[in-house]
Coordinates of N, CA, C and O in Angstrom, one line a residue:
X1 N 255.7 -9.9 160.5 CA 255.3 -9.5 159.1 C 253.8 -9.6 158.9 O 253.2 -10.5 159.5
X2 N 253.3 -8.7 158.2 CA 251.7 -8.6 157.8 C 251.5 -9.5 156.4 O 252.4 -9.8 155.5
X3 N 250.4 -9.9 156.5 CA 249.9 -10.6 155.4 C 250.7 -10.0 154.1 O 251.4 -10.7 153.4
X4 N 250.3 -8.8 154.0 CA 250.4 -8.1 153.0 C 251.7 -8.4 152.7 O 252.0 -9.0 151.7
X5 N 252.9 -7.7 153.8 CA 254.2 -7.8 153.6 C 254.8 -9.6 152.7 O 255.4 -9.6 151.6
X6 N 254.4 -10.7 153.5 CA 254.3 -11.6 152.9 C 253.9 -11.7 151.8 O 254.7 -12.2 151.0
X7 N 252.4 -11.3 151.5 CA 251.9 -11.9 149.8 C 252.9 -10.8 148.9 O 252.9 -11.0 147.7
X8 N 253.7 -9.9 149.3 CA 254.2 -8.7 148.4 C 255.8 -9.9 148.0 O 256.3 -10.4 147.0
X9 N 256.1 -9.8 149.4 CA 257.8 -10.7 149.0 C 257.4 -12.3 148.4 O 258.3 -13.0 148.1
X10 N 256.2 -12.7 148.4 CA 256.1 -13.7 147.5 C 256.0 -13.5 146.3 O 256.8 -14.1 145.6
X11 N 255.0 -12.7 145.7 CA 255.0 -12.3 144.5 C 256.2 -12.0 143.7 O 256.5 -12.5 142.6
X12 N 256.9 -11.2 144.6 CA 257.9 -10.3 144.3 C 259.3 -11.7 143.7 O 260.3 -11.4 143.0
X13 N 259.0 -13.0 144.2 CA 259.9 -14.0 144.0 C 259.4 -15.0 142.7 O 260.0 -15.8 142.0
X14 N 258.1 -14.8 142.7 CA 257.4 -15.4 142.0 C 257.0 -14.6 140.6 O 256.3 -15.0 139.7
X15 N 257.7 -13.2 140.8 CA 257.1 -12.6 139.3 C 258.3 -13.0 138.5 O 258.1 -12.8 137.3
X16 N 259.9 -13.6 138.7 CA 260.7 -13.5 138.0 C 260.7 -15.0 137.3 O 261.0 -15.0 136.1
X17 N 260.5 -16.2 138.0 CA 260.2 -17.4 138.1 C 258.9 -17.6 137.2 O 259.0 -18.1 136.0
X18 N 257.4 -17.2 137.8 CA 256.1 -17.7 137.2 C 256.2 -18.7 137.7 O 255.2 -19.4 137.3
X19 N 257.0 -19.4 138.5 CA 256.3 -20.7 139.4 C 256.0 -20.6 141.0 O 256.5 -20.0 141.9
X20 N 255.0 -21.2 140.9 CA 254.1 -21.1 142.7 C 255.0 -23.0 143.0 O 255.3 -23.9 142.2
X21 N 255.0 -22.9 144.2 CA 255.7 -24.4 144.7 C 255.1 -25.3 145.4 O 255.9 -25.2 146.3
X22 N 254.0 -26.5 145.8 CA 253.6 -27.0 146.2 C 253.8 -28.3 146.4 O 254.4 -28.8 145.5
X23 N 253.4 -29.0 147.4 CA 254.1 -30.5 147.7 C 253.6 -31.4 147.5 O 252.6 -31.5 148.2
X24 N 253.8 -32.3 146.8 CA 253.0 -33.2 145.8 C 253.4 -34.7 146.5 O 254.5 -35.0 146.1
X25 N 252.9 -35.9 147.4 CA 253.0 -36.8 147.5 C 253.6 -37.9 146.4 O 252.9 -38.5 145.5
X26 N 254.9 -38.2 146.5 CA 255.9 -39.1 145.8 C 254.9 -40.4 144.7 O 254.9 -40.7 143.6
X27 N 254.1 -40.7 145.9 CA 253.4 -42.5 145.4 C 252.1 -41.4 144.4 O 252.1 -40.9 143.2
X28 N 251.2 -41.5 145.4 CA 249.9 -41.5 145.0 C 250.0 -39.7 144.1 O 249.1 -39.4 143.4
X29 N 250.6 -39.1 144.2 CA 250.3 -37.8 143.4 C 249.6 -36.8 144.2 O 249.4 -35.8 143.5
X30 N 249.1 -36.7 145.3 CA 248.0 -35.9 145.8 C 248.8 -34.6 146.5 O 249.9 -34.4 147.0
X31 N 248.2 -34.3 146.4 CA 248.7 -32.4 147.0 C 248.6 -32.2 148.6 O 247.6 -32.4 149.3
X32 N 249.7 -31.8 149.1 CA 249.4 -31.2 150.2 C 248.2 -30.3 150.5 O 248.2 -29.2 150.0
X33 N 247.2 -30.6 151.3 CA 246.2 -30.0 151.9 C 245.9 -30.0 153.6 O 245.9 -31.1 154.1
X34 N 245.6 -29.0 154.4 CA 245.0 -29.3 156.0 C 244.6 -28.3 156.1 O 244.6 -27.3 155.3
X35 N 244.2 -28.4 157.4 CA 243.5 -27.9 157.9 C 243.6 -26.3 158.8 O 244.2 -26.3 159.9
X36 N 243.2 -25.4 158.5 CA 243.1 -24.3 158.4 C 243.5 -24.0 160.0 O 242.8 -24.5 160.9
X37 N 244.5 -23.2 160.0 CA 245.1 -22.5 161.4 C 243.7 -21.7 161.5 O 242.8 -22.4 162.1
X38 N 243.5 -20.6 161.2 CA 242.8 -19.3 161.6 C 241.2 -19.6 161.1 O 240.5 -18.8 161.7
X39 N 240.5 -20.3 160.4 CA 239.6 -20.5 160.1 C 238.9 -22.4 160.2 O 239.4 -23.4 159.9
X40 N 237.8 -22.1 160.8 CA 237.2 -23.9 161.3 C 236.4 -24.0 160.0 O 235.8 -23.1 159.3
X41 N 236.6 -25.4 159.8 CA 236.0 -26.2 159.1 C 236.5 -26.0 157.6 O 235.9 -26.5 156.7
X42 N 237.6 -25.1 157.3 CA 238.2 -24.7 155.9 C 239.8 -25.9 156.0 O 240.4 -26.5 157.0
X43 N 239.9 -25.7 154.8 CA 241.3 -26.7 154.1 C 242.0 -25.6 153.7 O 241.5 -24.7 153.1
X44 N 243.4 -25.7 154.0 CA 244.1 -24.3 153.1 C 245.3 -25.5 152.4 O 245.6 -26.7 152.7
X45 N 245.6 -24.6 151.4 CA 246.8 -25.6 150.5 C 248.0 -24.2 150.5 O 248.0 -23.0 150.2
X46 N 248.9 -25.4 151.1 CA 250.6 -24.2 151.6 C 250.9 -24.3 150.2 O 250.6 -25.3 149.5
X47 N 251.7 -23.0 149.8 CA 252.0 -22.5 148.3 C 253.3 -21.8 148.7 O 253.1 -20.7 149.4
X48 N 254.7 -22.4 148.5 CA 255.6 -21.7 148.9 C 256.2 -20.6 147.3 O 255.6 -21.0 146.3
X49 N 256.9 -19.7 147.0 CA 257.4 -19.0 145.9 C 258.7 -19.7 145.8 O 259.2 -19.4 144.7
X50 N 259.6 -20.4 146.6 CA 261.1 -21.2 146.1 C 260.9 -22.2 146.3 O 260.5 -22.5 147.3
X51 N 261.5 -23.4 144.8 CA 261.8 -24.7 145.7 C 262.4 -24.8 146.9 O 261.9 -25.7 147.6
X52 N 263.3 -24.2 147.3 CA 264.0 -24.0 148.7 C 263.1 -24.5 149.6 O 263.0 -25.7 150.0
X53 N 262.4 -23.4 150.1 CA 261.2 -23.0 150.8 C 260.3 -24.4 151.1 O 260.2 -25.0 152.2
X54 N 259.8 -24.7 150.2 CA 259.1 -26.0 149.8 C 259.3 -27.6 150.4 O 258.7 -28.3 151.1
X55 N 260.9 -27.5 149.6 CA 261.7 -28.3 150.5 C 262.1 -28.8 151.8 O 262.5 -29.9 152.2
X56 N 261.9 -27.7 152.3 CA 262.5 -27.6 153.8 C 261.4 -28.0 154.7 O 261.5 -28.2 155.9
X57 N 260.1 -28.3 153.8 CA 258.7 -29.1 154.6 C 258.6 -31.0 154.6 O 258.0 -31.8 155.3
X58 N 259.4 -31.0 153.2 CA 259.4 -32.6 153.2 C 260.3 -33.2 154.3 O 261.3 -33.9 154.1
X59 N 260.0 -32.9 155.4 CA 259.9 -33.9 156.4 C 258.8 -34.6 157.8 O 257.7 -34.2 158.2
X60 N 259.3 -35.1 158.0 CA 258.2 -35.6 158.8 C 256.6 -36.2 158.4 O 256.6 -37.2 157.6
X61 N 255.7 -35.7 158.9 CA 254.8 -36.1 158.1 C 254.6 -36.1 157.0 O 253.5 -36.4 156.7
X62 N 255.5 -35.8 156.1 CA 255.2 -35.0 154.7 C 256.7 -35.2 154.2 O 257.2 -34.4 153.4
X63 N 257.5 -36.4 154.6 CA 258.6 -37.2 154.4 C 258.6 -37.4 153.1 O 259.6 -37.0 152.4
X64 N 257.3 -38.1 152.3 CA 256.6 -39.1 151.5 C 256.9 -37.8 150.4 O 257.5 -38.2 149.4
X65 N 256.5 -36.1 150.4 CA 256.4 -35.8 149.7 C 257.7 -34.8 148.8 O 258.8 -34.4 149.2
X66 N 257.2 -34.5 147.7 CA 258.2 -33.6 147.0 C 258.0 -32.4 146.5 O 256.8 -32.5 146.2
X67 N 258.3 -31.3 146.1 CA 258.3 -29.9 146.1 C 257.7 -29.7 144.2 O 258.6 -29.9 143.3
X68 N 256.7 -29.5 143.9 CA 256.1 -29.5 142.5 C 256.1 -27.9 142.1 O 255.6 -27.0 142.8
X69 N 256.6 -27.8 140.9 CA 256.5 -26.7 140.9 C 254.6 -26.3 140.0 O 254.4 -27.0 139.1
X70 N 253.6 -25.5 140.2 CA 253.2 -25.2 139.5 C 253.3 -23.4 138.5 O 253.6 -22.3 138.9
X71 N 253.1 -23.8 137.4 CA 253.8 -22.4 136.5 C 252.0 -21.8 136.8 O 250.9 -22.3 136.9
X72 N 252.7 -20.1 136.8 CA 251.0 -19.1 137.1 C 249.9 -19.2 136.2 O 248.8 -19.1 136.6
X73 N 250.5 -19.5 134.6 CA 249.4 -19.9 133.8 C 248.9 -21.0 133.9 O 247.7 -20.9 133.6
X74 N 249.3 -22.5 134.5 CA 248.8 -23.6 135.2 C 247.5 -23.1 135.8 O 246.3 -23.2 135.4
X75 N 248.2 -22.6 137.0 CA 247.5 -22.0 138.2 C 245.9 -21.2 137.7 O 244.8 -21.5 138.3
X76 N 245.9 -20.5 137.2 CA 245.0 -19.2 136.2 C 244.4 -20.2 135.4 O 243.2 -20.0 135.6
X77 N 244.6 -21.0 134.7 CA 243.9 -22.1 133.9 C 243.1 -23.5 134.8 O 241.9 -23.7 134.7
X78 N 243.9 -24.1 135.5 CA 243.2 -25.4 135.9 C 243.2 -25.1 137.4 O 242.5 -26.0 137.9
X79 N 243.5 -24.3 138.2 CA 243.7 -24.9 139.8 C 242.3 -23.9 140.2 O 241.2 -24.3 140.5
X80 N 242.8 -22.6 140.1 CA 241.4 -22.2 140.7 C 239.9 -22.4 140.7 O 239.3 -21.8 141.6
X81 N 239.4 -23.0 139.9 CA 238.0 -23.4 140.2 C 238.0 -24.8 140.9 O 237.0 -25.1 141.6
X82 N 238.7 -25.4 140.8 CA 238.5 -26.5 141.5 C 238.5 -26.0 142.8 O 237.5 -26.1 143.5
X83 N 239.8 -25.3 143.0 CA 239.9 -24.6 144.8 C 238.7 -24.5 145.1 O 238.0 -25.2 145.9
X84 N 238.5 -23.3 144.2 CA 237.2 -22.5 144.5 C 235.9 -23.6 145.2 O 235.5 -23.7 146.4
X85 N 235.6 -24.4 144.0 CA 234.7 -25.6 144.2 C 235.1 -25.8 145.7 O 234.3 -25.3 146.5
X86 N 235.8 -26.2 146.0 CA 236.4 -27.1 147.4 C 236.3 -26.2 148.8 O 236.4 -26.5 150.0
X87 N 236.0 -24.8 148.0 CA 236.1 -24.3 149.4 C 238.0 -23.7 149.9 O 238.5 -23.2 150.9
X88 N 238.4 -24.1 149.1 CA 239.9 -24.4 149.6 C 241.0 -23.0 149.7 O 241.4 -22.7 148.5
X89 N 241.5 -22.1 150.9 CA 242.1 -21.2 150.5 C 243.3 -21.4 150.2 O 243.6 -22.5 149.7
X90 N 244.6 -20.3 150.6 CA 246.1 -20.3 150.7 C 246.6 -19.9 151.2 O 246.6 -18.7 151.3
X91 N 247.5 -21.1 151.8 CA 248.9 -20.7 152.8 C 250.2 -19.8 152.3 O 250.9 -20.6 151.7
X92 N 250.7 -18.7 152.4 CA 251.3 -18.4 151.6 C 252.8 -18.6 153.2 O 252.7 -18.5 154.4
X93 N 254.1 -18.8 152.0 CA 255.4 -19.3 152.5 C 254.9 -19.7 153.5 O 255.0 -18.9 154.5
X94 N 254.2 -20.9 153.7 CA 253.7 -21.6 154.9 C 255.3 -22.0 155.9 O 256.4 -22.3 155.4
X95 N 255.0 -21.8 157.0 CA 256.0 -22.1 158.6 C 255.6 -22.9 159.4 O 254.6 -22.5 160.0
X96 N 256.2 -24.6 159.8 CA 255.4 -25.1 160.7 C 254.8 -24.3 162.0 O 253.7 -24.4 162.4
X97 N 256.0 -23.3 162.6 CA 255.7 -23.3 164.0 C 255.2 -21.4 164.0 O 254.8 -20.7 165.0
X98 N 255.2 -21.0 163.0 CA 255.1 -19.6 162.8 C 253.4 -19.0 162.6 O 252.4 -19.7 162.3
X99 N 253.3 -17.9 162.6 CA 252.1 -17.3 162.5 C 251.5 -18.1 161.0 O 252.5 -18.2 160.3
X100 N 250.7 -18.5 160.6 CA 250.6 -18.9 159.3 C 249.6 -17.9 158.5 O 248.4 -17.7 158.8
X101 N 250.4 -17.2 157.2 CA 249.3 -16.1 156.6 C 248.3 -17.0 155.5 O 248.6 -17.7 154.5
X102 N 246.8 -16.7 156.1 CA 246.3 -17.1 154.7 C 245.5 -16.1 154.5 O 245.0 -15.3 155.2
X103 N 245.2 -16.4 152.8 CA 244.6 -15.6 152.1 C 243.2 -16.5 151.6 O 243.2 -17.7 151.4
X104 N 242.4 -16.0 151.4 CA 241.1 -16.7 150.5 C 241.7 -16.4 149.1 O 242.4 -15.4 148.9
X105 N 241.3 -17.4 148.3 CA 241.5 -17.9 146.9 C 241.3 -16.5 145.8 O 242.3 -16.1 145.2
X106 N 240.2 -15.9 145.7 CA 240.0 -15.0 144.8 C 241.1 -13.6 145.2 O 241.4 -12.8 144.2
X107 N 241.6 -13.4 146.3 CA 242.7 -12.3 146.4 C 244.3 -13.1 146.3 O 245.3 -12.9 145.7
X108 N 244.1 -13.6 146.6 CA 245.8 -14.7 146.0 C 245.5 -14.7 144.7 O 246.6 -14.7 144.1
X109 N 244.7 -14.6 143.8 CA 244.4 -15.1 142.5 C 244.4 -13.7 141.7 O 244.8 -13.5 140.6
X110 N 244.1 -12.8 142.5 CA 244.1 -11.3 142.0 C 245.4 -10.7 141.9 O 245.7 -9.8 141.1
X111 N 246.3 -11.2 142.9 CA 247.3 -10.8 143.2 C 248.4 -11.2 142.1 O 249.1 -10.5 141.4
X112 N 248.3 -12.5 142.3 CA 249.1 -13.5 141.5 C 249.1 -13.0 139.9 O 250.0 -13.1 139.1
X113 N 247.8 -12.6 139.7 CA 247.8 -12.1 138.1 C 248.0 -11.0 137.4 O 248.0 -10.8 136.2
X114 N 248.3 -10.1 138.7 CA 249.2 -8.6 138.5 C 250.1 -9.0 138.1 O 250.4 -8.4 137.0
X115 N 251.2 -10.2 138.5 CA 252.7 -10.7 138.4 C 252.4 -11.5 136.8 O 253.2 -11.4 135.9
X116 N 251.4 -12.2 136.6 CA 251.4 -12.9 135.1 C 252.1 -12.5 134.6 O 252.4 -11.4 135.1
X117 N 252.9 -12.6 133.1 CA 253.3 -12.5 132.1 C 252.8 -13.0 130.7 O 252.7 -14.1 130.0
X118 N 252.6 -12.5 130.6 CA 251.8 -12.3 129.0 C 252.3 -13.3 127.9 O 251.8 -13.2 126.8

């Protein structure tokens, strides 16, 4: 599957919902973040479109954590400038062992806001 094909069937799951899914550390609250398959020296944050999806990562190293949902107006209001600030892109339906698609932040964000709802 092409990036594209991916960011399309994410959207596509995420325009009915309005929630993006990320994994949120149980104790301390902190977000899943690492280190970039395809790019050095970048951080990507995995963003799955189903709890499902999400869930099926809290294990292992990432035992500790749990599946948060964030809603697209969230996302559009508080998350992107900080990303931005951080340098930080996105994993989209991240796979441990699979090709991993990432996008830079301002086209995930472009994308994502086609699907908004008003």
């Amino acid at each position: 599957m092409s990036t594209e094909t991916t960011l399309k069937s994410f959207l596509n799951q995420v325009k009915d919902t309005q929630e993006i899914w990320a994994l949120q550390d149980k104790n301390s609250q902190d977000w899943v973040v690492l280190d970039s398959v395809n790019f050095e020296n970048t951080e990507v944050m995995p963003l799955w479109s189903t709890e499902a999806l999400a869930k099926s990562h809290c294990v292992q190293e990432w035992a500790d954590y749990v599946p948060a949902a964030i809603s697209v107006a969230e996302w559009m209001e508080f998350w992107v400038e900080d990303l931005l600030e951080d340098g930080v892109i996105i994993g989209l339906n991240w796979q441990e062992n699979e090709a991993c698609f990432e996008l830079e932040l301002p086209e995930f964000t472009q994308a994502l806001a086609e699907v908004e709802t008003l």
